[in-house]
XYZ file of N, CA and C in Angstrom:
384
model
N 114.410 186.365 125.971
C 114.255 185.058 127.028
C 113.370 184.045 126.427
N 112.004 184.946 125.917
C 111.415 183.458 125.615
C 111.330 183.465 124.249
N 111.895 184.023 123.335
C 111.990 183.821 122.004
C 113.161 182.481 122.098
N 114.026 182.794 122.679
C 115.123 181.715 123.031
C 114.733 180.620 123.417
N 113.618 180.742 124.251
C 113.101 179.413 125.055
C 112.540 179.017 123.763
N 111.799 179.522 122.818
C 110.678 178.865 122.064
C 111.600 178.104 121.159
N 112.709 179.389 120.550
C 113.829 178.575 119.654
C 114.160 177.225 120.270
N 114.462 176.945 121.312
C 115.153 175.814 121.557
C 113.934 174.824 121.641
N 112.920 175.209 121.993
C 111.510 173.922 121.905
C 111.452 173.831 120.725
N 111.514 174.481 119.715
C 111.111 174.634 117.954
C 112.589 173.511 117.939
N 114.064 173.837 118.175
C 114.295 172.857 117.386
C 114.588 171.673 118.659
N 113.978 171.357 119.210
C 113.669 170.111 119.928
C 112.853 169.276 118.952
N 111.799 170.171 118.605
C 110.402 169.660 118.262
C 110.905 169.272 116.795
N 111.877 170.070 116.024
C 112.187 169.595 114.939
C 113.363 168.058 115.043
N 114.005 168.247 115.799
C 114.924 167.082 116.147
C 114.048 165.732 116.431
N 113.105 165.781 117.032
C 112.295 164.949 117.693
C 110.969 164.353 116.120
N 111.015 165.549 115.417
C 110.087 164.724 114.162
C 111.229 164.299 113.494
N 112.258 164.585 113.114
C 113.095 164.000 112.243
C 113.618 163.005 113.106
N 113.844 162.379 114.184
C 114.269 161.066 114.780
C 112.863 160.260 114.592
N 111.708 160.987 114.653
C 110.604 159.974 114.385
C 110.431 159.422 112.762
N 110.621 160.494 112.058
C 110.682 160.027 110.565
C 111.969 159.082 110.492
N 112.783 159.134 111.179
C 113.953 158.171 110.925
C 113.294 156.694 110.967
N 112.709 156.988 112.464
C 111.847 155.422 113.008
C 111.203 154.973 111.966
N 109.878 156.117 111.551
C 109.402 155.470 110.485
C 109.663 154.866 109.600
N 110.580 155.979 109.018
C 111.121 154.675 107.515
C 111.897 153.698 108.046
N 112.633 153.742 109.035
C 113.547 152.376 109.336
C 112.242 151.388 109.480
N 111.564 151.717 110.249
C 110.330 150.275 110.502
C 109.539 150.283 109.011
N 109.279 151.238 108.562
C 108.742 150.727 106.553
C 109.738 149.861 106.070
N 110.836 150.016 106.053
C 111.744 149.098 105.409
C 112.111 147.887 106.204
N 111.796 147.928 107.607
C 111.609 146.451 108.228
C 110.394 145.671 108.069
N 109.121 146.312 107.671
C 108.040 146.123 107.648
C 108.296 145.229 105.774
N 108.561 145.940 104.974
C 108.748 145.271 103.649
C 109.899 144.363 103.428
N 110.605 144.392 104.381
C 111.447 143.252 104.551
C 110.847 141.933 104.922
N 110.094 142.128 106.158
C 109.556 141.059 106.915
C 108.543 140.722 105.377
N 107.870 141.523 105.227
C 106.434 141.213 104.004
C 107.214 140.099 103.038
N 108.243 140.698 102.648
C 108.875 139.797 101.757
C 109.532 138.090 101.974
N 109.926 138.429 103.360
C 110.609 137.278 103.839
C 109.092 136.142 104.015
N 108.172 136.857 104.297
C 106.982 135.906 104.710
C 106.397 135.382 103.307
N 106.341 136.423 102.344
C 106.017 136.269 100.860
C 106.838 134.640 100.387
N 107.966 135.267 100.491
C 108.834 134.062 99.941
C 108.421 132.898 101.014
N 108.626 132.789 102.204
C 108.111 131.833 102.864
C 106.628 130.910 102.335
N 105.815 131.664 102.096
C 104.630 131.599 101.871
C 104.934 130.933 100.432
N 105.645 131.503 99.834
C 105.580 130.521 98.045
C 106.409 129.252 98.307
N 107.713 129.533 99.167
C 108.191 128.533 99.297
C 107.677 127.361 100.238
N 106.824 127.598 100.613
C 105.885 126.456 101.828
C 104.842 125.823 100.967
N 103.956 126.866 99.722
C 103.119 126.543 98.749
C 104.110 125.301 97.936
N 104.934 125.554 97.132
C 105.998 125.053 96.621
C 105.978 123.482 97.292
N 106.523 123.567 98.446
C 106.729 122.145 99.197
C 105.610 121.032 98.970
N 104.225 122.471 99.738
C 102.966 121.471 100.184
C 102.941 120.987 98.569
N 102.674 121.592 97.108
C 102.337 121.094 96.021
C 103.303 119.952 95.817
N 104.667 119.953 96.139
C 105.464 119.077 95.971
C 105.544 117.780 96.504
N 104.831 117.829 98.146
C 104.269 116.498 98.724
C 102.783 116.203 98.209
N 102.617 117.021 98.003
C 100.762 116.391 97.150
C 101.177 115.490 96.064
N 101.955 115.902 95.065
C 102.976 115.177 94.031
C 102.999 113.983 94.161
N 104.203 113.947 95.233
C 104.694 112.750 95.952
C 102.902 111.613 96.319
N 102.892 112.140 96.827
C 101.552 111.665 97.652
C 100.698 111.092 96.585
N 100.338 111.694 95.609
C 99.762 111.470 94.430
C 100.138 110.130 93.646
N 101.574 110.786 93.673
C 102.718 109.473 92.619
C 102.749 108.420 93.608
N 103.093 108.394 94.711
C 102.924 107.145 95.612
C 101.405 106.293 95.872
N 100.520 106.755 95.594
C 98.817 106.052 95.802
C 99.055 105.631 94.191
N 99.320 106.442 93.402
C 99.165 105.860 91.553
C 99.870 104.412 91.674
N 101.437 104.577 92.509
C 102.008 103.479 92.099
C 101.223 102.270 93.189
N 100.929 102.459 94.246
C 100.288 101.346 94.940
C 99.114 101.364 94.344
N 98.293 101.970 93.801
C 96.913 101.324 93.250
C 97.131 100.443 91.760
N 98.403 100.825 91.089
C 99.027 100.418 89.919
C 99.547 98.719 90.488
N 100.094 98.434 91.551
C 100.764 97.121 91.904
C 99.784 96.598 92.340
N 98.464 96.816 93.239
C 97.286 96.454 93.360
C 96.348 95.890 91.994
N 96.186 96.823 91.237
C 95.600 96.521 90.075
C 96.262 94.940 89.292
N 97.876 95.327 89.522
C 98.573 94.259 88.566
C 98.510 92.729 89.372
N 98.788 92.621 90.751
C 97.998 91.617 91.744
C 96.945 91.271 91.489
N 95.835 92.246 91.103
C 94.371 91.645 90.851
C 94.373 90.852 89.520
N 95.036 91.236 88.775
C 95.146 90.642 87.069
C 96.290 89.643 87.345
N 96.833 89.430 87.962
C 97.885 88.306 88.097
C 96.703 87.251 88.590
N 96.092 87.302 89.928
C 95.244 86.551 90.732
C 94.071 86.136 89.335
N 93.656 87.303 88.749
C 92.407 86.936 87.692
C 92.761 85.699 86.620
N 94.191 85.865 85.895
C 94.599 84.875 85.379
C 94.980 83.956 85.893
N 95.582 83.650 86.911
C 95.515 82.618 87.522
C 94.350 81.725 87.833
N 93.166 82.685 88.155
C 91.982 81.742 87.876
C 91.235 81.417 87.256
N 91.598 82.115 85.940
C 91.396 81.544 84.556
C 91.896 80.595 84.147
N 93.147 80.342 84.366
C 94.256 79.348 84.149
C 93.780 77.812 84.794
N 93.172 77.803 86.048
C 92.400 76.870 86.824
C 91.109 76.538 86.224
N 90.316 77.472 85.306
C 89.250 77.151 85.173
C 89.594 76.271 83.661
N 90.356 76.827 83.051
C 90.893 76.754 81.906
C 91.189 74.673 81.843
N 92.391 74.626 83.068
C 92.246 73.359 83.523
C 91.088 72.773 83.474
N 90.324 73.126 84.373
C 89.015 72.273 84.802
C 88.263 71.996 83.296
N 88.523 72.947 82.821
C 87.541 72.526 81.321
C 88.320 71.153 80.377
N 89.706 71.451 80.505
C 90.297 70.385 79.749
C 90.071 69.078 80.341
N 89.993 69.390 81.924
C 89.931 67.568 82.480
C 88.570 66.969 82.153
N 87.718 68.266 82.075
C 86.183 67.828 81.472
C 85.832 67.314 80.591
N 86.911 67.849 79.085
C 86.716 67.480 77.873
C 87.329 66.160 77.972
N 88.674 65.832 78.683
C 89.053 64.291 78.374
C 88.675 63.630 79.236
N 87.685 63.571 80.151
C 86.852 62.678 80.975
C 85.891 62.488 79.443
N 84.941 63.096 79.288
C 84.416 63.354 78.325
C 84.294 62.444 76.928
N 85.990 62.856 76.495
C 86.221 61.892 75.575
C 86.513 60.799 75.828
N 87.093 60.165 76.900
C 86.726 58.506 77.433
C 85.772 57.830 77.615
N 84.633 58.702 78.090
C 82.883 58.493 78.118
C 82.329 57.964 76.638
N 83.120 58.799 75.752
C 82.583 58.405 74.350
C 83.600 57.121 74.021
N 84.568 57.180 74.126
C 85.555 56.002 73.714
C 84.780 54.954 74.433
N 84.358 54.954 75.590
C 84.137 53.538 76.629
C 82.423 53.090 75.859
N 81.978 54.434 75.634
C 80.306 53.921 74.797
C 80.694 53.347 73.533
N 81.250 54.017 72.858
C 81.913 53.407 71.022
C 82.043 52.014 71.676
N 83.090 51.637 72.464
C 83.966 50.357 72.759
C 82.818 49.603 72.742
N 82.035 50.231 73.737
C 80.880 49.191 74.065
C 79.515 48.915 73.244
N 79.261 50.117 72.130
C 78.540 49.008 70.968
C 79.071 48.565 70.210
N 80.535 48.648 69.826
C 81.184 47.702 68.940
C 81.012 46.217 69.508
N 81.200 46.224 70.900
C 81.053 44.972 71.364
C 79.809 43.939 71.174
N 78.852 44.990 71.700
C 77.672 44.507 71.611
C 77.179 44.111 70.416
N 77.746 45.067 69.167
C 77.224 45.085 67.814
C 77.917 43.230 67.823
N 79.294 43.300 67.827
C 80.046 42.045 67.664
C 79.367 40.992 68.144
N 79.104 40.953 69.251
C 78.367 40.155 70.375
C 76.843 39.532 69.773
N 76.068 40.486 69.023
C 74.863 40.068 68.160
C 74.906 39.440 67.310
N 76.282 39.894 66.106
C 76.532 39.160 65.198
C 77.297 37.566 65.416
N 78.122 37.359 66.395
C 78.378 36.478 66.811
C 76.871 35.427 67.253
N 76.283 35.805 67.796
C 74.859 35.604 68.017
C 74.258 34.766 66.996
N 74.327 35.722 65.763
C 73.347 35.489 64.347
C 74.271 34.353 64.120
N 75.648 34.542 64.049
C 75.950 33.320 63.335
C 76.377 32.123 63.831
N 76.245 32.361 65.219
C 76.259 30.900 65.879
C 74.886 30.166 65.714
N 73.628 31.043 65.523
C 72.307 30.581 65.293
C 72.207 29.998 63.627
N 73.028 30.795 63.159
C 72.830 30.447 61.584
C 73.759 29.176 61.328
N 75.169 28.976 62.300
C 75.441 27.689 62.320
C 74.688 26.647 62.773
N 73.869 26.915 63.580
C 73.060 25.945 64.223
C 71.941 25.172 63.392
N 71.879 25.967 62.389
C 70.352 26.050 61.571
C 71.359 25.072 60.485
N 72.247 25.633 60.025
C 72.664 24.931 58.576
C 73.436 23.417 59.195
N 73.884 23.152 60.211
C 74.315 21.704 60.852
C 72.534 20.905 61.149
N 71.679 21.809 61.508
C 70.421 20.865 61.600
C 70.328 20.729 60.107
N 70.387 21.036 59.438
C 69.921 21.005 57.884
C 70.611 19.692 57.275
N 71.879 19.547 57.708
C 72.932 18.588 57.222
C 72.448 17.360 58.136
N 72.108 17.351 59.315
C 71.756 16.268 59.700
C 70.319 15.741 59.275
């Protein structure tokens, strides 16, 4: 009777051991599946993060290029205005030079006119 009881207890322990081994095997399989899923999710998350970083970097580069272009356009307009001012100054300088030359020729003409008038008066005095 005791041998039968022990035999029954051994069968029960063997059965429980087999059940536990099946449970362990199932848990290991589930763990492997979960580890693979987490790894895939991590890789997918890293890929998504890298893509988002690249998108942000590209967006910032585009924004910076637009700003640089706007700055260059403004600088170009400023230089065009400076050139316009220089051209106006040059035109005013030429006008001033032309006026000075005219005034100089006029004064030379008036001087020569005065000389000739004096010469005429001298000649008229000699004739009289």
